[in-house]
Amino acid sequence: MTQNQGKHEPLLAVHSVDEFVFGVPDLEVARHFYSSFGLDARDERGALALYTFGHPHRWARIVRADTKRLLWLSLGIYADDLARYEEHLAAQGAERIAPPSGAGTDGLWIQGPDGLAVQLRVAEKSSPSQPSPREFPPESANVGRSPSRSKAQAARPLYLSHILLFSADVDSARRFYEDVMGLRLSDKSGSVIAFMHSPHGSDHHLIALAKSEGLGLHHSSGACLPSTP
Ligand SMILES: [Fe+2]
């Protein structure tokens, strides 16, 4: 830290993917999928709310929609940064939008890449500020690192590590997440894929972008302890 005495200034960046909201035609199919994935899928106001066991944060909501699609993305910022973000968005020429139907009105809503509605909202930092716990079998035990399927224990994700979004223009989307959201590039391959992290601390990537025909949610991923029952 420098002359800022431990404050976040002048760094202005989102610190977490606070929540993503995804529409699907059948919530029961989604419940089976995410429960099998090891998530705590709860009914909340007609939506399926996704939690990790033992963690209070709600990482995502799955809602009914005609087609499977990403509806909006809520990114977490520090309370001290809200006013600064208002100025920053104006300076960047970011388009402010009304909240999508069913979304909260708090925070700042922005038109994101590929037509994605993006919300900046004050939230507790939920992305990891330090590496996740790891546990590997010893390399010298003359056994593979991965157990056989019959011995594999149920996965229990600890937190949301990252999401990977499809984009029709990865370079343009990357510039949005860099210039407007404050994320930083971790790695990329041409204009095909880019991995971005938060300078406030996150895993290798908080958001990744992959070339496709347009917007989509490729996957969400969380860190697990292999031995967690
Ligand atoms: Fe991933």
Coordinates of N, CA and C and ligand atoms in Angstrom, one line a residue:
M1 N 0.8 -1.2 0.0 CA 0.0 0.0 0.0 C 0.9 1.3 0.0
T2 N 0.3 2.3 -0.5 CA 1.1 3.5 -0.6 C 0.5 4.6 0.2
Q3 N 0.5 5.8 -0.3 CA 0.0 6.9 0.4 C -1.5 6.9 0.7
N4 N -2.2 5.8 0.2 CA -3.6 5.8 0.4 C -4.0 5.1 1.7
Q5 N -3.0 4.7 2.5 CA -3.3 4.2 3.9 C -4.2 3.1 3.9
G6 N -4.0 2.1 2.9 CA -4.8 0.9 2.9 C -6.2 1.1 2.3
K7 N -6.6 2.3 1.9 CA -7.8 2.4 1.1 C -7.7 1.9 -0.3
H8 N -8.8 1.8 -1.0 CA -8.8 1.2 -2.3 C -8.3 2.2 -3.3
E9 N -8.5 3.5 -3.0 CA -8.1 4.6 -4.0 C -6.6 4.5 -4.3
P10 N -6.2 4.8 -5.5 CA -7.0 5.2 -6.6 C -7.5 4.0 -7.5
L11 N -7.2 2.8 -7.0 CA -7.7 1.6 -7.7 C -9.2 1.6 -7.8
L12 N -9.7 1.5 -9.0 CA -11.2 1.4 -9.2 C -11.4 0.2 -10.0
A13 N -12.0 -0.8 -9.4 CA -12.2 -2.1 -10.1 C -13.3 -2.9 -9.3
V14 N -14.1 -3.6 -10.1 CA -15.0 -4.6 -9.4 C -14.2 -5.6 -8.7
H15 N -14.7 -6.1 -7.6 CA -13.9 -7.1 -6.8 C -14.5 -8.5 -6.9
S16 N -15.7 -8.7 -7.4 CA -16.3 -10.0 -7.4 C -17.4 -10.1 -8.5
V17 N -17.6 -11.3 -8.9 CA -18.9 -11.6 -9.6 C -19.9 -11.9 -8.5
D18 N -20.7 -10.9 -8.2 CA -21.6 -11.0 -7.0 C -22.7 -12.0 -7.3
E19 N -23.2 -12.0 -8.5 CA -24.2 -13.0 -8.9 C -24.4 -13.0 -10.4
F20 N -24.7 -14.1 -10.9 CA -25.2 -14.1 -12.3 C -26.6 -14.7 -12.3
V21 N -27.4 -14.3 -13.2 CA -28.8 -14.7 -13.3 C -29.0 -15.3 -14.7
F22 N -29.5 -16.6 -14.7 CA -29.5 -17.4 -15.9 C -31.0 -17.9 -16.1
G23 N -31.5 -17.8 -17.3 CA -32.8 -18.3 -17.5 C -32.8 -19.6 -18.2
V24 N -33.7 -20.5 -17.8 CA -33.8 -21.8 -18.4 C -35.3 -22.2 -18.5
P25 N -35.6 -23.0 -19.4 CA -37.1 -23.4 -19.6 C -37.6 -24.3 -18.4
D26 N -36.7 -25.1 -17.8 CA -37.2 -26.0 -16.8 C -36.3 -26.0 -15.6
L27 N -36.9 -25.4 -14.5 CA -36.1 -25.3 -13.3 C -35.7 -26.6 -12.6
E28 N -36.6 -27.6 -12.9 CA -36.3 -28.9 -12.2 C -35.1 -29.6 -12.9
V29 N -34.9 -29.4 -14.2 CA -33.7 -29.9 -14.9 C -32.5 -29.2 -14.3
A30 N -32.6 -27.9 -14.1 CA -31.5 -27.1 -13.5 C -31.2 -27.5 -12.1
R31 N -32.3 -27.8 -11.3 CA -32.1 -28.2 -9.9 C -31.2 -29.5 -9.9
H32 N -31.6 -30.5 -10.8 CA -30.9 -31.7 -10.8 C -29.4 -31.5 -11.2
F33 N -29.2 -30.6 -12.2 CA -27.9 -30.4 -12.7 C -27.0 -29.7 -11.6
Y34 N -27.5 -28.7 -11.0 CA -26.7 -28.0 -10.1 C -26.5 -28.7 -8.7
S35 N -27.5 -29.5 -8.4 CA -27.4 -30.3 -7.2 C -26.3 -31.4 -7.4
S36 N -26.4 -32.0 -8.6 CA -25.4 -33.0 -9.0 C -24.0 -32.4 -9.0
F37 N -23.9 -31.2 -9.3 CA -22.6 -30.4 -9.3 C -22.1 -30.2 -7.9
G38 N -22.9 -30.4 -6.9 CA -22.5 -30.2 -5.5 C -22.9 -28.9 -4.9
L39 N -23.9 -28.2 -5.5 CA -24.3 -26.9 -5.0 C -25.6 -27.1 -4.2
D40 N -25.8 -26.2 -3.3 CA -27.0 -26.1 -2.4 C -28.0 -25.3 -3.2
A41 N -29.0 -25.9 -3.9 CA -29.9 -25.3 -4.8 C -31.2 -25.1 -4.0
R42 N -31.6 -23.9 -3.7 CA -32.8 -23.6 -2.8 C -33.8 -22.8 -3.6
D43 N -35.1 -23.0 -3.2 CA -36.2 -22.3 -3.8 C -36.3 -20.9 -3.1
E44 N -36.2 -19.8 -3.9 CA -36.4 -18.5 -3.4 C -37.2 -17.7 -4.3
R45 N -38.4 -17.3 -3.9 CA -39.3 -16.5 -4.7 C -39.4 -16.9 -6.1
G46 N -39.7 -18.2 -6.3 CA -39.9 -18.7 -7.7 C -38.6 -19.0 -8.5
A47 N -37.5 -18.7 -7.9 CA -36.2 -18.9 -8.6 C -35.5 -20.0 -7.9
L48 N -34.5 -20.6 -8.5 CA -33.6 -21.5 -7.9 C -32.3 -20.7 -7.5
A49 N -32.1 -20.6 -6.3 CA -30.9 -19.9 -5.8 C -29.8 -20.8 -5.5
L50 N -28.6 -20.5 -6.0 CA -27.5 -21.4 -5.9 C -26.5 -20.9 -4.8
Y51 N -26.2 -21.8 -3.8 CA -25.3 -21.5 -2.8 C -24.3 -22.6 -2.7
T52 N -23.1 -22.4 -2.1 CA -22.2 -23.5 -1.8 C -22.4 -23.8 -0.3
F53 N -22.4 -25.1 0.0 CA -22.6 -25.5 1.4 C -21.6 -24.9 2.3
G54 N -22.1 -24.3 3.4 CA -21.2 -23.7 4.4 C -20.8 -22.3 4.1
H55 N -21.4 -21.7 3.1 CA -21.1 -20.3 2.8 C -22.4 -19.5 2.6
P56 N -22.5 -18.3 3.2 CA -23.7 -17.6 3.2 C -24.1 -16.9 1.8
H57 N -23.1 -16.8 0.9 CA -23.3 -16.0 -0.3 C -24.1 -16.7 -1.3
R58 N -25.1 -16.0 -1.9 CA -25.8 -16.6 -3.1 C -25.1 -16.2 -4.4
W59 N -24.6 -17.2 -5.0 CA -23.7 -17.0 -6.2 C -24.5 -16.8 -7.5
A60 N -25.7 -17.4 -7.6 CA -26.4 -17.3 -8.8 C -27.9 -17.6 -8.6
R61 N -28.7 -17.1 -9.5 CA -30.1 -17.5 -9.5 C -30.5 -18.0 -10.9
I62 N -31.3 -19.0 -10.9 CA -31.8 -19.6 -12.1 C -33.3 -19.3 -12.2
V63 N -33.7 -18.7 -13.2 CA -35.1 -18.3 -13.3 C -35.7 -18.9 -14.6
R64 N -37.0 -19.0 -14.6 CA -37.7 -19.5 -15.8 C -37.6 -18.5 -17.0
A65 N -37.3 -19.1 -18.1 CA -37.3 -18.3 -19.4 C -37.6 -19.2 -20.5
D66 N -38.0 -18.6 -21.6 CA -38.4 -19.4 -22.8 C -37.2 -20.1 -23.4
T67 N -36.1 -19.5 -23.4 CA -34.9 -20.2 -23.9 C -33.7 -20.0 -22.8
K68 N -32.8 -20.9 -23.0 CA -31.6 -20.8 -22.0 C -30.8 -19.6 -22.4
R69 N -30.6 -18.7 -21.4 CA -29.8 -17.5 -21.7 C -29.4 -16.8 -20.4
L70 N -28.2 -16.2 -20.5 CA -27.8 -15.3 -19.4 C -28.6 -14.0 -19.4
L71 N -29.2 -13.7 -18.3 CA -30.1 -12.6 -18.3 C -29.4 -11.3 -17.8
W72 N -28.6 -11.4 -16.7 CA -27.8 -10.3 -16.3 C -26.7 -10.7 -15.4
L73 N -25.7 -9.8 -15.2 CA -24.6 -10.1 -14.4 C -24.4 -9.0 -13.4
S74 N -24.3 -9.3 -12.1 CA -24.1 -8.3 -11.0 C -22.7 -8.4 -10.5
L75 N -22.0 -7.3 -10.6 CA -20.6 -7.3 -10.2 C -20.5 -6.5 -8.9
G76 N -19.7 -7.0 -8.0 CA -19.6 -6.4 -6.7 C -18.5 -5.3 -6.7
I77 N -18.9 -4.2 -6.0 CA -17.9 -3.1 -5.8 C -17.9 -2.7 -4.3
Y78 N -16.9 -1.9 -3.9 CA -16.9 -1.4 -2.5 C -17.7 -0.2 -2.4
A79 N -18.3 0.0 -1.3 CA -19.2 1.1 -1.0 C -18.5 2.4 -1.3
D80 N -17.2 2.5 -0.9 CA -16.5 3.8 -1.1 C -16.3 4.1 -2.6
D81 N -16.5 3.1 -3.5 CA -16.3 3.3 -4.9 C -17.5 3.7 -5.7
L82 N -18.7 3.7 -5.0 CA -19.9 3.9 -5.8 C -20.0 5.2 -6.5
A83 N -19.7 6.3 -5.8 CA -19.7 7.6 -6.4 C -18.6 7.8 -7.4
R84 N -17.5 7.2 -7.2 CA -16.4 7.3 -8.1 C -16.8 6.6 -9.4
Y85 N -17.5 5.5 -9.3 CA -17.9 4.7 -10.4 C -18.9 5.5 -11.3
E86 N -19.8 6.3 -10.6 CA -20.7 7.1 -11.4 C -19.9 8.0 -12.3
E87 N -18.9 8.7 -11.8 CA -18.1 9.6 -12.6 C -17.3 8.8 -13.6
H88 N -16.8 7.7 -13.2 CA -16.0 6.9 -14.2 C -16.8 6.4 -15.4
L89 N -18.0 6.0 -15.1 CA -18.9 5.5 -16.2 C -19.2 6.6 -17.2
A90 N -19.4 7.8 -16.6 CA -19.7 8.9 -17.5 C -18.4 9.3 -18.3
A91 N -17.3 9.2 -17.7 CA -16.0 9.6 -18.4 C -15.8 8.5 -19.5
Q92 N -16.1 7.3 -19.2 CA -15.9 6.2 -20.2 C -17.0 6.2 -21.3
G93 N -18.0 7.0 -21.1 CA -19.1 6.9 -22.0 C -19.9 5.7 -22.0
A94 N -19.9 5.0 -20.8 CA -20.7 3.8 -20.7 C -22.2 4.1 -20.7
E95 N -23.0 3.3 -21.4 CA -24.4 3.5 -21.5 C -25.1 3.0 -20.3
R96 N -25.8 3.9 -19.6 CA -26.6 3.5 -18.4 C -28.0 3.0 -18.9
I97 N -28.4 1.9 -18.3 CA -29.7 1.3 -18.8 C -30.6 1.1 -17.6
A98 N -31.9 0.9 -17.9 CA -32.8 0.5 -16.8 C -32.6 -1.0 -16.5
P99 N -32.9 -1.4 -15.2 CA -32.7 -2.8 -14.8 C -33.6 -3.7 -15.7
P100 N -33.1 -4.9 -16.0 CA -34.0 -5.8 -16.7 C -35.2 -6.2 -15.9
S101 N -36.2 -6.7 -16.5 CA -37.4 -7.1 -15.8 C -37.1 -8.2 -14.8
G102 N -37.5 -7.9 -13.5 CA -37.2 -8.9 -12.5 C -36.0 -8.6 -11.7
A103 N -35.2 -7.6 -12.1 CA -33.9 -7.3 -11.4 C -34.1 -6.2 -10.4
G104 N -33.2 -6.1 -9.5 CA -33.3 -5.0 -8.5 C -32.9 -3.7 -9.1
T105 N -33.3 -2.6 -8.4 CA -33.0 -1.3 -9.0 C -31.8 -0.7 -8.3
D106 N -31.2 -1.4 -7.4 CA -30.1 -0.8 -6.7 C -28.8 -0.8 -7.6
G107 N -27.9 0.0 -7.2 CA -26.6 0.0 -7.9 C -26.7 0.8 -9.2
L108 N -25.8 0.5 -10.1 CA -25.7 1.1 -11.4 C -25.8 0.1 -12.5
W109 N -26.7 0.3 -13.4 CA -26.9 -0.6 -14.5 C -26.3 -0.1 -15.8
I110 N -25.6 -0.9 -16.5 CA -24.8 -0.5 -17.6 C -25.0 -1.5 -18.8
Q111 N -25.0 -1.0 -20.0 CA -25.1 -1.9 -21.1 C -23.7 -2.5 -21.3
G112 N -23.6 -3.8 -21.2 CA -22.3 -4.5 -21.3 C -22.2 -5.0 -22.7
P113 N -21.1 -5.7 -22.9 CA -20.8 -6.3 -24.3 C -21.8 -7.3 -24.7
D114 N -22.1 -7.4 -26.0 CA -23.0 -8.4 -26.6 C -24.4 -8.3 -26.0
G115 N -24.8 -7.1 -25.6 CA -26.1 -6.9 -25.1 C -26.4 -7.3 -23.7
L116 N -25.3 -7.7 -23.0 CA -25.5 -8.1 -21.6 C -25.8 -6.9 -20.7
A117 N -26.8 -7.1 -19.8 CA -27.1 -6.1 -18.8 C -26.1 -6.3 -17.6
V118 N -25.4 -5.3 -17.2 CA -24.4 -5.5 -16.1 C -24.8 -4.5 -15.0
Q119 N -24.8 -5.0 -13.8 CA -25.1 -4.2 -12.7 C -23.9 -4.1 -11.8
L120 N -23.6 -2.9 -11.4 CA -22.5 -2.7 -10.4 C -23.2 -2.4 -9.1
R121 N -23.0 -3.2 -8.1 CA -23.7 -3.0 -6.8 C -22.7 -3.2 -5.7
V122 N -23.0 -2.5 -4.6 CA -22.1 -2.6 -3.4 C -22.4 -3.9 -2.8
A123 N -21.3 -4.6 -2.5 CA -21.4 -6.0 -2.0 C -20.2 -6.3 -1.3
E124 N -20.3 -7.3 -0.4 CA -19.1 -7.8 0.3 C -18.3 -8.6 -0.7
K125 N -17.0 -8.5 -0.6 CA -16.1 -9.2 -1.5 C -16.3 -10.7 -1.3
S126 N -16.7 -11.4 -2.4 CA -16.9 -12.8 -2.3 C -15.9 -13.6 -3.1
S127 N -15.1 -12.9 -3.9 CA -14.0 -13.6 -4.6 C -12.9 -13.9 -3.6
P128 N -12.1 -14.9 -3.9 CA -11.0 -15.2 -2.9 C -9.9 -14.2 -2.9
S129 N -9.4 -13.8 -1.8 CA -8.3 -12.9 -1.7 C -7.0 -13.6 -1.5
Q130 N -7.0 -14.9 -1.4 CA -5.8 -15.7 -1.3 C -6.1 -17.1 -2.0
P131 N -5.1 -17.8 -2.3 CA -5.3 -19.1 -3.1 C -6.2 -20.0 -2.3
S132 N -7.0 -20.8 -3.0 CA -7.9 -21.7 -2.4 C -7.0 -22.9 -1.8
P133 N -7.6 -23.6 -0.8 CA -6.9 -24.7 -0.2 C -6.7 -25.8 -1.3
R134 N -5.6 -26.5 -1.2 CA -5.3 -27.5 -2.2 C -4.8 -28.8 -1.5
E135 N -5.1 -29.9 -2.1 CA -4.7 -31.1 -1.5 C -4.4 -32.1 -2.6
F136 N -3.2 -32.6 -2.6 CA -2.8 -33.5 -3.7 C -2.2 -34.8 -3.0
P137 N -2.5 -36.0 -3.6 CA -1.8 -37.2 -3.2 C -0.3 -37.0 -3.5
P138 N 0.5 -37.7 -2.7 CA 2.0 -37.6 -2.9 C 2.3 -38.1 -4.3
E139 N 3.3 -37.5 -4.9 CA 3.6 -37.9 -6.3 C 4.3 -39.2 -6.3
S140 N 5.0 -39.6 -5.1 CA 5.8 -40.8 -5.1 C 5.0 -42.0 -4.7
A141 N 3.7 -41.9 -4.5 CA 3.0 -43.1 -4.0 C 2.7 -44.1 -5.1
N142 N 3.2 -43.9 -6.3 CA 3.0 -44.9 -7.3 C 1.5 -45.1 -7.7
V143 N 0.7 -44.0 -7.4 CA -0.7 -44.0 -7.8 C -1.0 -42.8 -8.6
G144 N -2.1 -42.8 -9.3 CA -2.5 -41.6 -10.1 C -3.0 -40.5 -9.1
R145 N -3.0 -39.3 -9.6 CA -3.5 -38.2 -8.8 C -5.0 -38.3 -8.7
S146 N -5.7 -38.8 -9.7 CA -7.1 -38.8 -9.6 C -7.6 -40.2 -9.2
P147 N -8.5 -40.2 -8.2 CA -9.1 -41.5 -7.8 C -9.9 -42.2 -8.9
S148 N -10.1 -43.5 -8.9 CA -11.0 -44.1 -9.8 C -12.4 -43.6 -9.5
R149 N -13.3 -43.7 -10.5 CA -14.6 -43.1 -10.4 C -15.4 -43.7 -9.2
S150 N -15.2 -45.0 -8.9 CA -15.9 -45.6 -7.8 C -15.4 -45.0 -6.5
K151 N -14.2 -44.5 -6.4 CA -13.7 -44.0 -5.1 C -13.8 -42.5 -5.1
A152 N -14.2 -41.9 -6.1 CA -14.3 -40.4 -6.1 C -15.4 -40.0 -5.1
Q153 N -15.1 -39.0 -4.3 CA -16.1 -38.5 -3.4 C -16.9 -37.3 -4.0
A154 N -18.0 -37.1 -3.4 CA -18.9 -36.0 -4.0 C -18.2 -34.7 -3.9
A155 N -18.3 -33.9 -5.0 CA -17.7 -32.6 -5.0 C -18.5 -31.6 -4.2
R156 N -17.9 -30.7 -3.5 CA -18.6 -29.7 -2.8 C -17.8 -28.4 -3.1
P157 N -18.3 -27.7 -4.1 CA -17.6 -26.4 -4.4 C -17.6 -25.5 -3.2
L158 N -16.5 -24.7 -3.0 CA -16.4 -23.8 -1.9 C -16.9 -22.4 -2.2
Y159 N -16.7 -22.0 -3.4 CA -17.2 -20.6 -3.8 C -17.1 -20.6 -5.3
L160 N -17.7 -19.5 -5.9 CA -17.7 -19.3 -7.3 C -16.3 -18.7 -7.6
S161 N -15.6 -19.4 -8.5 CA -14.2 -18.9 -8.8 C -14.3 -18.0 -10.0
H162 N -15.1 -18.4 -11.1 CA -15.1 -17.6 -12.3 C -16.3 -18.0 -13.2
I163 N -16.6 -17.2 -14.1 CA -17.5 -17.5 -15.2 C -16.8 -17.3 -16.5
L164 N -17.2 -18.1 -17.5 CA -16.7 -17.9 -18.8 C -17.9 -17.5 -19.7
L165 N -17.8 -16.4 -20.4 CA -18.8 -15.8 -21.2 C -18.4 -16.0 -22.7
F166 N -19.4 -16.3 -23.5 CA -19.2 -16.2 -24.9 C -19.4 -14.7 -25.4
S167 N -18.6 -14.4 -26.4 CA -18.7 -13.0 -26.9 C -18.5 -13.1 -28.4
A168 N -19.2 -12.2 -29.2 CA -18.9 -12.2 -30.6 C -17.6 -11.4 -30.9
D169 N -17.2 -10.6 -30.0 CA -16.0 -9.8 -30.2 C -15.2 -9.8 -28.9
V170 N -14.3 -10.7 -28.7 CA -13.6 -10.9 -27.5 C -12.7 -9.6 -27.2
D171 N -12.1 -9.0 -28.2 CA -11.3 -7.9 -27.9 C -12.1 -6.7 -27.4
S172 N -13.2 -6.5 -28.0 CA -14.1 -5.4 -27.5 C -14.6 -5.6 -26.1
A173 N -15.0 -6.9 -25.9 CA -15.5 -7.2 -24.6 C -14.4 -7.1 -23.5
R174 N -13.2 -7.5 -23.9 CA -12.1 -7.4 -23.0 C -11.8 -5.9 -22.6
R175 N -11.9 -5.0 -23.6 CA -11.7 -3.6 -23.3 C -12.8 -3.1 -22.4
F176 N -14.0 -3.6 -22.5 CA -15.1 -3.1 -21.6 C -14.7 -3.6 -20.2
Y177 N -14.3 -4.8 -20.0 CA -14.1 -5.3 -18.6 C -12.8 -4.7 -18.1
E178 N -11.9 -4.3 -18.9 CA -10.6 -3.6 -18.5 C -10.9 -2.1 -18.2
D179 N -11.4 -1.4 -19.2 CA -11.5 0.1 -19.1 C -12.7 0.5 -18.2
V180 N -13.8 -0.2 -18.3 CA -15.0 0.3 -17.5 C -15.0 -0.4 -16.2
M181 N -14.8 -1.7 -16.2 CA -15.0 -2.5 -14.9 C -13.7 -2.6 -14.1
G182 N -12.5 -2.3 -14.7 CA -11.3 -2.3 -14.0 C -10.6 -3.6 -13.8
L183 N -11.1 -4.6 -14.5 CA -10.4 -5.9 -14.4 C -9.1 -5.9 -15.2
R184 N -8.2 -6.8 -15.0 CA -6.9 -6.9 -15.6 C -6.8 -8.2 -16.4
L185 N -6.0 -8.1 -17.4 CA -5.8 -9.3 -18.2 C -4.8 -10.3 -17.5
S186 N -5.2 -11.6 -17.4 CA -4.3 -12.6 -16.9 C -3.6 -13.3 -18.0
D187 N -4.3 -13.5 -19.1 CA -3.8 -14.3 -20.2 C -4.8 -14.2 -21.3
K188 N -4.3 -14.5 -22.5 CA -5.2 -14.5 -23.7 C -4.5 -15.3 -24.8
S189 N -5.4 -15.7 -25.7 CA -4.9 -16.3 -27.0 C -5.5 -15.6 -28.1
G190 N -4.7 -14.7 -28.8 CA -5.2 -13.9 -29.9 C -6.5 -13.2 -29.5
S191 N -7.5 -13.3 -30.5 CA -8.8 -12.7 -30.2 C -9.8 -13.8 -29.9
V192 N -9.4 -15.0 -29.5 CA -10.2 -16.1 -29.3 C -10.7 -16.3 -27.9
I193 N -9.8 -16.0 -26.9 CA -10.1 -16.2 -25.5 C -9.3 -15.3 -24.7
A194 N -9.9 -14.7 -23.6 CA -9.2 -13.8 -22.7 C -9.6 -14.2 -21.3
F195 N -8.6 -14.1 -20.4 CA -8.9 -14.4 -19.0 C -8.6 -13.2 -18.1
M196 N -9.5 -12.8 -17.3 CA -9.4 -11.5 -16.6 C -9.6 -11.7 -15.1
H197 N -8.7 -11.0 -14.3 CA -8.8 -11.1 -12.9 C -9.1 -9.7 -12.3
S198 N -9.4 -9.7 -11.0 CA -9.6 -8.5 -10.3 C -8.3 -8.1 -9.6
P199 N -7.9 -6.8 -9.7 CA -6.7 -6.4 -9.0 C -6.9 -6.3 -7.5
H200 N -8.2 -6.5 -7.0 CA -8.4 -6.6 -5.6 C -8.2 -8.0 -5.0
G201 N -7.9 -8.9 -6.0 CA -7.7 -10.3 -5.6 C -8.8 -11.2 -6.1
S202 N -8.4 -12.2 -6.8 CA -9.4 -13.2 -7.3 C -8.5 -14.4 -7.7
D203 N -9.2 -15.4 -8.2 CA -8.5 -16.5 -8.8 C -7.9 -16.0 -10.1
H204 N -7.1 -16.9 -10.8 CA -6.5 -16.5 -12.0 C -7.4 -15.7 -13.0
H205 N -8.6 -16.1 -13.0 CA -9.6 -15.3 -13.7 C -10.9 -15.3 -13.0
L206 N -11.5 -14.2 -13.0 CA -12.9 -13.9 -12.4 C -13.9 -14.0 -13.6
I207 N -13.5 -13.5 -14.7 CA -14.3 -13.5 -15.9 C -13.4 -13.9 -17.1
A208 N -13.9 -14.9 -17.9 CA -13.1 -15.2 -19.1 C -14.1 -15.0 -20.2
L209 N -13.5 -14.7 -21.4 CA -14.3 -14.4 -22.6 C -13.9 -15.3 -23.7
A210 N -14.8 -16.0 -24.4 CA -14.5 -16.9 -25.5 C -15.3 -16.5 -26.7
K211 N -14.6 -16.6 -27.8 CA -15.2 -16.2 -29.1 C -16.3 -17.2 -29.5
S212 N -17.4 -16.5 -29.9 CA -18.6 -17.3 -30.4 C -19.4 -16.4 -31.2
E213 N -20.6 -16.8 -31.5 CA -21.5 -15.9 -32.4 C -22.1 -14.8 -31.6
G214 N -22.2 -14.9 -30.3 CA -22.8 -13.9 -29.5 C -22.7 -14.2 -28.0
L215 N -23.5 -13.5 -27.2 CA -23.5 -13.7 -25.8 C -23.9 -15.1 -25.4
G216 N -23.3 -15.6 -24.3 CA -23.7 -16.9 -23.7 C -22.9 -17.1 -22.5
L217 N -23.4 -18.0 -21.7 CA -22.7 -18.5 -20.5 C -22.1 -19.8 -20.8
H218 N -20.8 -19.9 -21.0 CA -20.1 -21.2 -21.3 C -20.1 -22.1 -20.0
H219 N -19.6 -21.5 -18.9 CA -19.7 -22.3 -17.7 C -19.4 -21.4 -16.5
S220 N -19.7 -21.9 -15.3 CA -19.3 -21.3 -14.1 C -18.5 -22.4 -13.3
S221 N -17.6 -21.9 -12.5 CA -16.7 -22.9 -11.9 C -16.3 -22.5 -10.5
G222 N -16.2 -23.5 -9.6 CA -15.8 -23.2 -8.3 C -14.7 -24.1 -7.8
A223 N -14.0 -23.6 -6.8 CA -12.9 -24.4 -6.2 C -13.5 -25.5 -5.3
C224 N -12.9 -26.7 -5.3 CA -13.3 -27.7 -4.4 C -12.1 -28.3 -3.6
L225 N -12.4 -28.9 -2.5 CA -11.4 -29.7 -1.8 C -11.7 -31.1 -2.2
P226 N -10.7 -31.8 -2.8 CA -10.9 -33.2 -3.3 C -11.4 -34.1 -2.2
S227 N -11.0 -33.9 -1.0 CA -11.4 -34.9 0.1 C -12.6 -34.4 0.8
T228 N -13.3 -33.3 0.4 CA -14.5 -32.9 1.1 C -15.6 -33.9 1.0
P229 N -16.2 -34.4 2.0 CA -17.2 -35.4 1.8 C -18.5 -34.8 1.3
Ligands
FE1 FE -13.3 -22.6 -16.0

